XYZ file of C-alpha atoms in Angstrom:
631
model
C 6.080 14.259 -1.019
C 9.372 14.708 -2.810
C 9.391 13.599 -6.441
C 12.518 12.214 -8.059
C 14.070 14.932 -10.190
C 13.898 14.380 -13.962
C 17.661 14.726 -14.353
C 19.718 12.930 -11.668
C 22.427 15.182 -10.275
C 26.081 14.310 -10.146
C 27.929 13.725 -6.894
C 29.514 17.176 -6.987
C 27.828 19.645 -4.698
C 25.260 17.260 -3.201
C 26.788 17.280 0.269
C 27.474 20.985 0.100
C 23.816 21.726 -0.687
C 22.685 19.523 2.198
C 25.028 21.250 4.660
C 23.964 24.661 3.379
C 20.301 23.783 3.987
C 21.129 22.689 7.541
C 23.092 25.883 8.141
C 20.099 27.963 7.054
C 17.902 26.288 9.676
C 20.087 26.397 12.783
C 17.292 27.982 14.813
C 15.747 24.508 14.991
C 18.897 23.137 16.636
C 18.592 25.215 19.800
C 16.583 23.432 22.515
C 16.072 26.770 24.271
C 14.087 28.046 21.284
C 12.008 24.916 20.844
C 8.458 24.333 21.971
C 8.332 21.859 24.877
C 6.628 19.335 22.591
C 9.531 19.450 20.116
C 12.479 20.072 22.443
C 13.707 16.472 22.182
C 13.863 16.804 18.394
C 16.154 19.798 18.814
C 18.463 17.938 21.222
C 18.736 14.954 18.884
C 19.269 17.150 15.848
C 22.005 19.077 17.655
C 24.063 15.974 18.460
C 23.563 14.582 14.935
C 24.739 17.839 13.362
C 27.676 17.778 15.774
C 28.530 14.269 14.516
C 28.456 15.529 10.928
C 30.857 18.375 11.676
C 33.130 16.163 13.798
C 33.388 13.541 11.059
C 34.067 16.271 8.512
C 36.989 17.427 10.684
C 38.325 13.876 10.950
C 38.131 12.899 7.292
C 38.857 16.168 5.499
C 42.020 18.024 6.593
C 41.002 21.271 4.900
C 39.541 24.097 7.033
C 35.793 24.051 7.599
C 33.793 25.955 5.023
C 31.380 28.668 6.118
C 28.373 26.352 6.450
C 30.185 23.728 8.523
C 31.685 26.498 10.634
C 28.221 27.962 11.209
C 26.951 24.597 12.403
C 29.941 24.171 14.711
C 29.431 27.620 16.206
C 25.810 26.825 17.014
C 26.770 23.506 18.622
C 29.446 25.234 20.697
C 27.095 28.054 21.703
C 24.416 25.676 22.966
C 26.924 23.366 24.684
C 28.485 26.300 26.533
C 25.286 26.920 28.481
C 25.127 25.411 31.975
C 21.464 24.678 31.338
C 22.521 22.310 28.548
C 25.647 20.600 29.854
C 24.263 20.071 33.350
C 21.478 17.938 31.939
C 24.132 15.225 31.686
C 24.281 15.252 35.474
C 20.509 15.259 35.941
C 19.443 12.832 33.175
C 22.075 10.129 33.040
C 20.060 7.864 30.750
C 20.537 10.559 28.099
C 24.324 10.625 28.521
C 25.003 10.013 24.822
C 23.050 13.093 23.736
C 25.567 15.249 25.575
C 28.716 13.139 25.302
C 28.284 13.074 21.527
C 28.112 16.860 21.410
C 31.235 17.126 23.555
C 33.088 14.565 21.419
C 32.403 16.541 18.245
C 33.626 19.790 19.821
C 36.753 18.000 20.992
C 37.419 16.585 17.523
C 37.126 20.087 16.102
C 39.692 21.421 18.578
C 37.212 23.061 20.960
C 37.968 21.357 24.242
C 35.598 22.294 27.088
C 36.956 21.124 30.447
C 33.863 22.119 32.417
C 31.663 20.081 30.072
C 34.108 17.190 30.285
C 34.017 17.260 34.082
C 30.212 16.826 34.098
C 30.470 13.908 31.675
C 33.271 12.183 33.596
C 31.192 12.321 36.780
C 28.204 10.877 34.927
C 30.294 7.992 33.573
C 31.675 7.248 37.045
C 28.194 7.279 38.536
C 27.708 3.564 37.828
C 24.404 3.965 36.042
C 24.724 5.911 32.768
C 26.959 3.218 31.246
C 25.386 0.100 32.752
C 21.613 0.299 32.378
C 20.119 -2.222 29.951
C 20.793 -1.470 26.276
C 20.175 -3.445 23.110
C 23.491 -4.538 21.511
C 23.831 -1.832 18.877
C 23.093 0.840 21.497
C 25.932 -0.648 23.523
C 28.164 -0.140 20.486
C 26.912 3.462 20.355
C 27.970 3.906 23.981
C 31.423 2.471 23.303
C 31.931 4.592 20.215
C 30.826 7.824 21.877
C 33.034 7.259 24.923
C 35.905 6.462 22.592
C 35.530 9.665 20.575
C 35.137 11.705 23.753
C 38.124 9.904 25.341
C 36.093 9.222 28.483
C 37.549 6.259 30.432
C 35.156 3.511 31.495
C 35.008 -0.177 32.369
C 32.248 -0.920 29.848
C 32.366 -4.349 28.198
C 34.092 -4.045 24.846
C 33.228 -4.457 21.197
C 34.024 -8.151 21.225
C 31.242 -8.710 23.742
C 28.468 -6.704 22.078
C 29.116 -7.144 18.349
C 28.292 -10.886 18.199
C 24.869 -10.126 19.705
C 23.803 -7.654 16.998
C 21.409 -8.236 14.122
C 24.310 -7.368 11.811
C 26.278 -10.495 12.692
C 23.236 -12.744 13.160
C 22.671 -13.376 9.425
C 18.939 -12.481 9.543
C 16.337 -13.186 6.905
C 16.214 -9.822 5.172
C 12.529 -10.123 4.273
C 11.556 -10.261 7.952
C 13.573 -7.226 9.036
C 11.609 -4.277 10.363
C 12.698 -0.707 9.734
C 14.044 -0.615 13.299
C 16.029 -3.810 12.628
C 17.601 -2.239 9.559
C 18.610 0.851 11.518
C 20.145 -1.459 14.125
C 22.240 -2.981 11.326
C 23.408 0.334 9.870
C 24.323 1.817 13.238
C 26.195 -1.320 14.260
C 28.339 -0.863 11.140
C 28.922 2.826 11.884
C 30.084 2.230 15.448
C 32.000 -1.021 14.934
C 33.914 0.423 11.957
C 34.267 3.908 13.491
C 32.667 5.209 10.283
C 35.198 3.368 8.164
C 38.266 4.438 10.140
C 39.105 0.930 11.387
C 38.630 -2.714 10.535
C 35.686 -4.452 12.138
C 36.747 -7.316 14.432
C 34.211 -9.743 13.014
C 33.178 -12.624 15.263
C 33.408 -16.201 13.992
C 30.974 -16.818 11.162
C 30.815 -13.167 10.076
C 32.935 -11.127 7.721
C 32.789 -8.022 5.557
C 31.604 -9.893 2.465
C 28.649 -11.438 4.278
C 27.787 -8.088 5.827
C 27.927 -6.407 2.412
C 25.584 -9.060 1.006
C 23.105 -8.288 3.794
C 23.487 -4.538 3.323
C 22.855 -4.749 -0.416
C 19.724 -6.813 0.127
C 18.516 -4.196 2.626
C 19.441 -1.494 0.128
C 17.256 -3.113 -2.524
C 14.325 -3.049 -0.095
C 14.948 0.546 0.990
C 15.238 1.655 -2.607
C 12.018 -0.151 -3.498
C 10.254 1.629 -0.622
C 11.758 4.970 -1.669
C 13.214 5.403 1.814
C 15.939 7.979 1.250
C 17.041 7.838 4.876
C 17.871 4.135 4.813
C 19.239 4.295 1.274
C 21.760 6.877 2.479
C 22.677 4.970 5.641
C 23.110 1.674 3.793
C 25.350 3.307 1.183
C 27.389 4.777 4.040
C 27.738 1.304 5.547
C 29.040 -0.191 2.310
C 31.604 2.595 2.173
C 32.552 2.064 5.828
C 33.272 -1.611 5.107
C 35.375 -0.812 2.058
C 32.984 -2.665 -0.238
C 33.882 -2.410 -3.894
C 31.341 -0.493 -5.990
C 28.484 -2.274 -7.724
C 26.010 -1.052 -10.352
C 23.212 -1.295 -7.770
C 25.165 0.929 -5.377
C 25.765 3.480 -8.106
C 22.090 3.442 -9.104
C 20.986 3.923 -5.491
C 23.429 6.791 -5.051
C 22.189 8.463 -8.225
C 18.612 8.041 -7.008
C 19.495 9.660 -3.676
C 21.049 12.618 -5.495
C 17.924 12.943 -7.618
C 15.702 12.769 -4.531
C 17.401 15.860 -3.086
C 15.459 19.072 -3.575
C 17.102 22.045 -5.315
C 17.663 23.915 -2.030
C 19.520 20.937 -0.528
C 16.683 19.530 1.567
C 16.243 15.737 1.475
C 12.832 14.535 2.545
C 12.737 11.576 4.902
C 10.269 8.709 5.186
C 6.724 9.484 6.194
C 5.323 8.577 9.587
C 8.443 9.278 11.645
C 7.215 12.593 13.043
C 3.758 12.433 14.684
C 0.991 14.108 12.695
C -0.059 16.169 15.705
C 3.314 17.924 15.566
C 3.587 18.370 11.801
C 0.073 19.785 11.520
C 0.646 22.335 14.283
C 3.540 24.165 12.591
C 4.079 23.705 8.830
C 7.463 25.475 8.874
C 8.756 23.285 11.686
C 7.253 20.251 9.950
C 9.222 20.925 6.772
C 12.412 20.911 8.842
C 11.546 17.988 11.134
C 10.587 15.646 8.292
C 13.865 16.251 6.492
C 16.659 17.200 8.905
C 17.832 13.647 9.648
C 17.768 12.495 6.025
C 19.544 15.683 4.958
C 22.269 14.960 7.530
C 22.480 11.396 6.195
C 22.862 12.684 2.630
C 25.670 15.009 3.735
C 27.421 12.188 5.620
C 27.045 9.796 2.688
C 28.565 12.338 0.335
C 31.413 13.012 2.782
C 32.233 9.325 3.206
C 31.901 8.634 -0.510
C 34.412 11.362 -1.328
C 36.881 10.677 1.494
C 36.531 6.944 2.193
C 39.755 5.999 0.351
C 41.720 8.086 2.866
C 40.011 6.369 5.774
C 40.537 2.888 4.409
C 44.165 3.300 3.454
C 44.995 4.440 6.958
C 42.534 3.004 9.404
C 42.484 3.808 13.093
C 44.241 1.294 15.284
C 42.208 2.048 18.413
C 40.417 -0.808 20.148
C 37.294 -0.889 22.231
C 37.939 -4.009 24.266
C 40.179 -2.447 26.865
C 39.118 -0.865 30.147
C 39.942 2.553 28.714
C 38.853 3.122 25.144
C 41.276 5.204 23.122
C 40.445 6.996 19.905
C 43.312 7.128 17.415
C 43.029 9.489 14.486
C 43.435 7.777 11.131
C 46.938 7.633 9.727
C 48.179 9.419 6.623
C 47.548 8.096 3.129
C 49.572 5.082 2.164
C 50.240 3.908 5.700
C 52.414 0.774 5.570
C 50.564 -2.434 6.258
C 47.128 -0.876 5.811
C 44.571 -3.536 4.833
C 43.193 -3.514 1.346
C 39.558 -2.676 0.740
C 37.281 -5.700 0.635
C 36.102 -6.381 -2.894
C 32.548 -7.659 -2.645
C 31.350 -6.717 -6.096
C 30.572 -10.318 -6.932
C 28.339 -10.847 -3.921
C 25.219 -9.485 -5.620
C 25.431 -11.761 -8.648
C 26.645 -15.099 -7.329
C 24.317 -18.125 -7.675
C 21.656 -18.506 -5.027
C 22.928 -20.558 -2.113
C 20.606 -21.833 0.586
C 22.983 -23.563 3.011
C 20.832 -23.327 6.135
C 17.922 -25.425 4.852
C 17.470 -28.693 2.957
C 15.770 -27.482 -0.203
C 16.029 -30.882 -1.866
C 14.213 -32.438 1.085
C 11.629 -29.667 1.061
C 10.962 -30.213 -2.649
C 10.656 -33.979 -2.183
C 8.271 -33.613 0.764
C 6.126 -30.971 -0.962
C 5.784 -33.169 -4.057
C 4.846 -36.118 -1.877
C 2.219 -34.091 -0.041
C 0.640 -32.951 -3.320
C 0.537 -36.514 -4.626
C -1.246 -37.594 -1.455
C -3.745 -34.744 -1.267
C -4.428 -33.616 -4.864
C -6.123 -35.864 -7.459
C -3.589 -37.688 -9.608
C -5.266 -36.355 -12.748
C -4.763 -32.679 -11.789
C -2.389 -31.650 -14.565
C -0.976 -28.535 -12.908
C -0.032 -30.403 -9.735
C 1.198 -33.368 -11.769
C 3.457 -31.200 -13.920
C 5.263 -29.778 -10.903
C 5.530 -33.008 -8.958
C 6.956 -34.617 -12.086
C 9.331 -31.676 -12.448
C 10.361 -32.104 -8.808
C 11.156 -35.798 -9.180
C 13.106 -35.169 -12.365
C 15.074 -32.388 -10.659
C 15.907 -34.728 -7.785
C 17.240 -37.311 -10.238
C 14.426 -39.883 -10.044
C 13.458 -40.167 -13.705
C 11.629 -43.469 -13.167
C 9.290 -41.956 -10.581
C 8.844 -38.880 -12.773
C 7.777 -40.996 -15.789
C 5.434 -43.077 -13.658
C 3.783 -39.979 -12.160
C 3.346 -38.386 -15.576
C 1.861 -41.556 -17.028
C -0.667 -41.661 -14.199
C -1.611 -38.037 -14.782
C -2.152 -38.626 -18.508
C -4.353 -41.690 -18.124
C -7.954 -41.498 -19.228
C -9.508 -38.560 -21.067
C -6.382 -36.378 -21.089
C -7.570 -34.327 -24.054
C -10.522 -32.936 -22.144
C -8.404 -32.165 -19.123
C -5.763 -30.412 -21.202
C -8.449 -28.318 -22.828
C -9.641 -27.223 -19.402
C -6.294 -25.847 -18.152
C -4.422 -22.695 -19.222
C -2.141 -22.994 -22.200
C 1.025 -22.715 -20.158
C 0.049 -25.807 -18.157
C -0.524 -27.787 -21.335
C 2.793 -26.616 -22.706
C 4.567 -27.587 -19.491
C 3.038 -31.074 -19.657
C 4.039 -31.416 -23.309
C 7.586 -30.370 -22.566
C 7.848 -32.859 -19.716
C 6.460 -35.619 -21.914
C 9.076 -34.893 -24.561
C 11.890 -34.638 -22.026
C 10.994 -37.834 -20.203
C 10.118 -39.930 -23.269
C 12.463 -42.284 -25.067
C 15.098 -40.061 -26.651
C 15.576 -42.392 -29.625
C 11.892 -42.171 -30.424
C 11.670 -38.376 -30.601
C 10.870 -36.724 -33.893
C 12.542 -33.618 -35.291
C 9.227 -32.183 -36.409
C 7.144 -32.023 -33.236
C 8.118 -31.417 -29.659
C 6.034 -34.332 -28.348
C 5.817 -36.805 -31.223
C 6.191 -39.676 -31.393
C 5.867 -40.860 -27.782
C 5.329 -44.365 -26.431
C 1.980 -45.262 -24.876
C 0.377 -44.141 -22.637
C 1.704 -40.641 -23.474
C 0.589 -40.775 -27.099
C -2.837 -39.411 -26.145
C -1.188 -36.106 -25.362
C -0.780 -35.437 -29.084
C -4.492 -35.039 -29.711
C -4.557 -31.816 -27.729
C -1.193 -30.179 -28.377
C -0.871 -30.878 -32.091
C -3.019 -27.870 -32.945
C -0.352 -25.650 -31.427
C 2.876 -27.485 -32.055
C 2.277 -29.625 -35.118
C 4.360 -28.879 -38.185
C 6.656 -26.537 -36.230
C 10.216 -27.809 -36.858
C 12.187 -28.055 -33.650
C 15.665 -28.942 -32.545
C 15.204 -27.872 -28.912
C 12.679 -29.391 -26.511
C 13.085 -26.945 -23.640
C 10.194 -24.914 -22.304
C 11.767 -21.681 -23.529
C 12.279 -23.031 -27.024
C 8.751 -24.399 -27.174
C 7.261 -21.125 -26.017
C 9.131 -19.205 -28.694
C 7.713 -21.563 -31.325
C 4.227 -21.250 -29.873
C 4.513 -17.470 -30.032
C 5.668 -17.641 -33.649
C 2.882 -20.037 -34.582
C 0.283 -17.767 -32.994
C 1.740 -14.693 -34.666
C 2.193 -12.882 -31.377
C 3.835 -12.897 -27.990
C 3.259 -15.502 -25.348
C 3.487 -12.836 -22.646
C 1.454 -9.688 -22.096
C 4.042 -6.926 -22.240
C 3.186 -5.870 -18.692
C 6.836 -5.490 -17.726
C 7.336 -2.716 -20.242
C 4.007 -1.040 -19.589
C 4.786 -1.002 -15.862
C 7.943 0.971 -16.481
C 6.324 3.210 -19.062
C 8.534 2.084 -21.935
C 7.956 0.086 -25.084
C 9.703 -3.166 -25.832
C 13.464 -2.931 -25.719
C 13.852 0.728 -24.770
C 17.309 1.028 -23.189
C 16.209 2.627 -19.968
C 13.185 3.542 -17.895
C 12.246 7.087 -16.905
C 11.960 8.197 -13.288
C 9.290 6.082 -11.658
C 6.199 7.380 -9.953
C 6.066 6.788 -6.188
C 4.922 3.286 -5.268
C 1.313 2.933 -4.181
C 0.509 3.118 -0.477
C -2.268 0.582 -1.049
C -0.993 -2.912 -0.212
C -3.654 -4.567 -2.385
C -2.654 -2.470 -5.390
C 1.025 -3.294 -4.916
C 0.196 -6.986 -4.541
C -1.820 -7.124 -7.759
C 0.855 -5.213 -9.628
C 3.576 -7.599 -8.421
C 1.611 -10.761 -9.219
C 0.837 -9.553 -12.728
C 4.466 -8.603 -13.246
C 5.781 -11.947 -11.966
C 3.347 -13.867 -14.159
C 4.457 -11.898 -17.198
C 8.105 -12.658 -16.463
C 7.374 -16.363 -15.981
C 5.615 -16.521 -19.345
C 8.792 -15.201 -20.997
C 10.786 -18.265 -20.028
C 13.708 -18.969 -17.729
C 15.960 -16.103 -18.837
C 13.788 -13.345 -20.310
C 15.309 -10.370 -22.032
C 14.329 -7.172 -20.232
C 16.005 -3.807 -20.831
C 18.180 -2.723 -17.859
C 16.120 0.276 -16.802
C 12.905 -1.711 -17.058
C 14.441 -4.586 -15.104
C 15.450 -2.235 -12.296
C 11.904 -0.928 -11.984
C 10.486 -4.448 -12.071
C 12.971 -5.593 -9.434
C 11.902 -2.792 -7.099
C 8.254 -3.808 -7.413
C 8.962 -7.483 -6.726
C 11.447 -6.965 -3.889
C 8.986 -4.786 -2.008
C 6.190 -7.244 -2.735
C 8.263 -10.074 -1.261
C 8.655 -8.189 2.011
C 4.965 -7.253 1.959
C 4.015 -10.907 1.490
C 6.152 -12.072 4.407
C 4.718 -9.365 6.665
C 1.143 -10.308 5.693
C 1.798 -14.069 5.730
C 0.745 -14.215 2.094
C 2.438 -17.511 1.239
C 0.970 -17.802 -2.226
C 1.920 -14.283 -3.251
C 5.507 -14.762 -2.053
C 5.805 -17.978 -4.042
C 4.655 -16.253 -7.231
C 6.929 -13.271 -6.595
C 9.950 -15.551 -6.115
C 9.452 -16.915 -9.615
C 9.625 -13.368 -10.943
C 12.634 -12.437 -8.826
C 14.772 -15.296 -10.130
C 14.309 -13.989 -13.658
C 15.814 -10.578 -12.884
C 19.608 -10.705 -12.471
C 19.598 -7.234 -10.885
C 17.850 -8.589 -7.781
C 20.359 -9.347 -4.985
C 20.661 -13.104 -4.705
C 20.376 -12.721 -0.933
C 16.750 -11.626 -1.376
C 15.932 -14.757 -3.364
C 17.787 -16.988 -0.922
C 15.942 -15.557 2.053
C 12.581 -15.870 0.284
C 13.269 -19.537 -0.454
C 14.376 -20.111 3.141
C 11.212 -18.471 4.428
C 9.038 -20.751 2.289
C 10.941 -23.815 3.474
C 10.495 -22.589 7.040
C 6.709 -22.711 6.566
C 6.700 -26.378 5.595
C 4.824 -28.736 7.905
C 6.098 -32.098 9.072
C 3.747 -33.701 6.531
C 5.334 -31.788 3.631
C 2.528 -29.309 3.036
C 3.450 -25.627 3.064
C 1.810 -23.030 5.283
C 0.107 -22.513 8.639
C -3.632 -21.944 7.952
C -4.580 -21.111 11.556
C -7.738 -23.192 11.331
C -8.950 -26.502 12.741
C -11.336 -27.725 10.040
C -9.414 -30.501 8.182
C -11.035 -29.872 4.809
C -10.427 -26.134 4.930
C -6.854 -26.674 6.081
C -6.084 -29.135 3.296
C -7.599 -26.871 0.646
C -5.511 -23.881 1.699
C -2.318 -25.882 2.196
C -2.824 -27.481 -1.227
C -3.046 -24.047 -2.824
C 0.053 -22.805 -1.029
C 2.071 -25.965 -1.655
C 1.226 -26.003 -5.344
C 2.463 -22.406 -5.625
C 5.497 -22.964 -3.378
C 6.844 -26.047 -5.167
C 7.827 -24.270 -8.419
C 9.184 -21.344 -6.395
C 11.439 -23.718 -4.437
C 12.581 -25.474 -7.602
C 13.384 -22.271 -9.469
C 14.601 -20.283 -6.471
C 17.194 -22.921 -5.616
C 18.013 -23.471 -9.315
C 16.762 -27.062 -9.298
C 14.325 -26.623 -12.176
């Protein structure tokens, strides 16, 4: 597996190295030379290389360099064979494999009328363009016919685009790899690789799409999926999205992932093992050719996108005859400005599609009904929930009930952070005029006075002016002569304390259980640091990658408790796209039962169901409060 290079490369030369690697392996592009078991790989690789060369001709007016020219010659040589072009007549479901090759030749000035004739007949055959396709594949059809200038009566962009995952505002944590590719390719085809504005349907726009893309980028980066990292960066460029630090970091990582000879290894599992094991040389090409093409395309778009966006194509896809219009010259009058979406990744979490306040209220009510009133952990969060919802009277009453009886013994039996949370709530909800400046919880009116007998050993004689949890924790740490947290965040990244940056990370574990444990420990450490912990930027980026991937893992495994814990870590890392947090909160709300409990246990025994739902709800309630910024 490729290891990230110690010294990230600059943008210069990255695309050139990728194209040079492809040019050195053109023997794998010829279907006639391929084994029957790998012939389809050759056909797909040929059309994808053709796309690369065609886009290079469109965006860069300078003559093709030797490597691009070599690739074009191979494409033209294969396409000139009757045995290749006539497949378009025999296998009409595969029309786009051949029409894409023809379109690239045409864009490079190598018109082939005989090839065109075969394709025109296939399009008129009333099957190649009308058999059932998923929406983004329909966009692929439209785009390919447009570039090839092949007339058709295919329904236009306005019909297919609203049906795509891209415009459906999906929950990013539930997206499969195939879903994410559907999103990236919808952007490519709808924007004509950045050469035109996307005609967004109602409810969608470039800013919302960029928010989705950046959330997907965080996941792809966390999974070390160079293929999707490259495609998602291309998409942001195609939409004219303003640069963000996360984009720049992902681009630098992609450059560092590239091997010295230009090869860029793709994700594992795409090529069947039976094929990779049979021919190691072919395997090294097959597991990298697509990602290497993506890296070359990303570099091309990154360097030439300003030209495309200042003079976008004015062609449309809604007419009976699609027409491709080459992009105008720089500075074209009336050209739309690039969309600035830099602020998308850092805006406050917004959860408009669900009633988080209602979910918090119902979860707190369920816990009160199903968990003993004297359970201090549950009490602390139900009190917190009522206070956050503005019902201070109910919050005080619930806390008083929880602290009745032998509270000292119960406080001694719970972890220190629970006791501290209870103490902070008692101070916050007590009579303000009665508070002392020398102890966070003294004096308090009865029945809360009993709380002092347990917490005085930690907080007594510590002067305070701030009664927040963060302030109290800092004083506790000082009183104990150490840190409240474990330092796991820094040890995870391999740095000590406030080191300014983290070194290149080791590949993430393939063991789901190991990743889960790592993420839970990390989230707990962040929570212990307070609401806004200080974490060095490089360390924070590594921590964010661990937690973002863990969130997706938890959703896929229906691990409600793990997701709830991870959310509390995510909200403490500003580098995490807010869309990820929003979608995690929405997913938790979506698991809430009519009764207010959280989770679907898939069991019929009432006692077992209540026990599991109680565990999940108790973990979900603080995640909902903090994820929606209520706590």
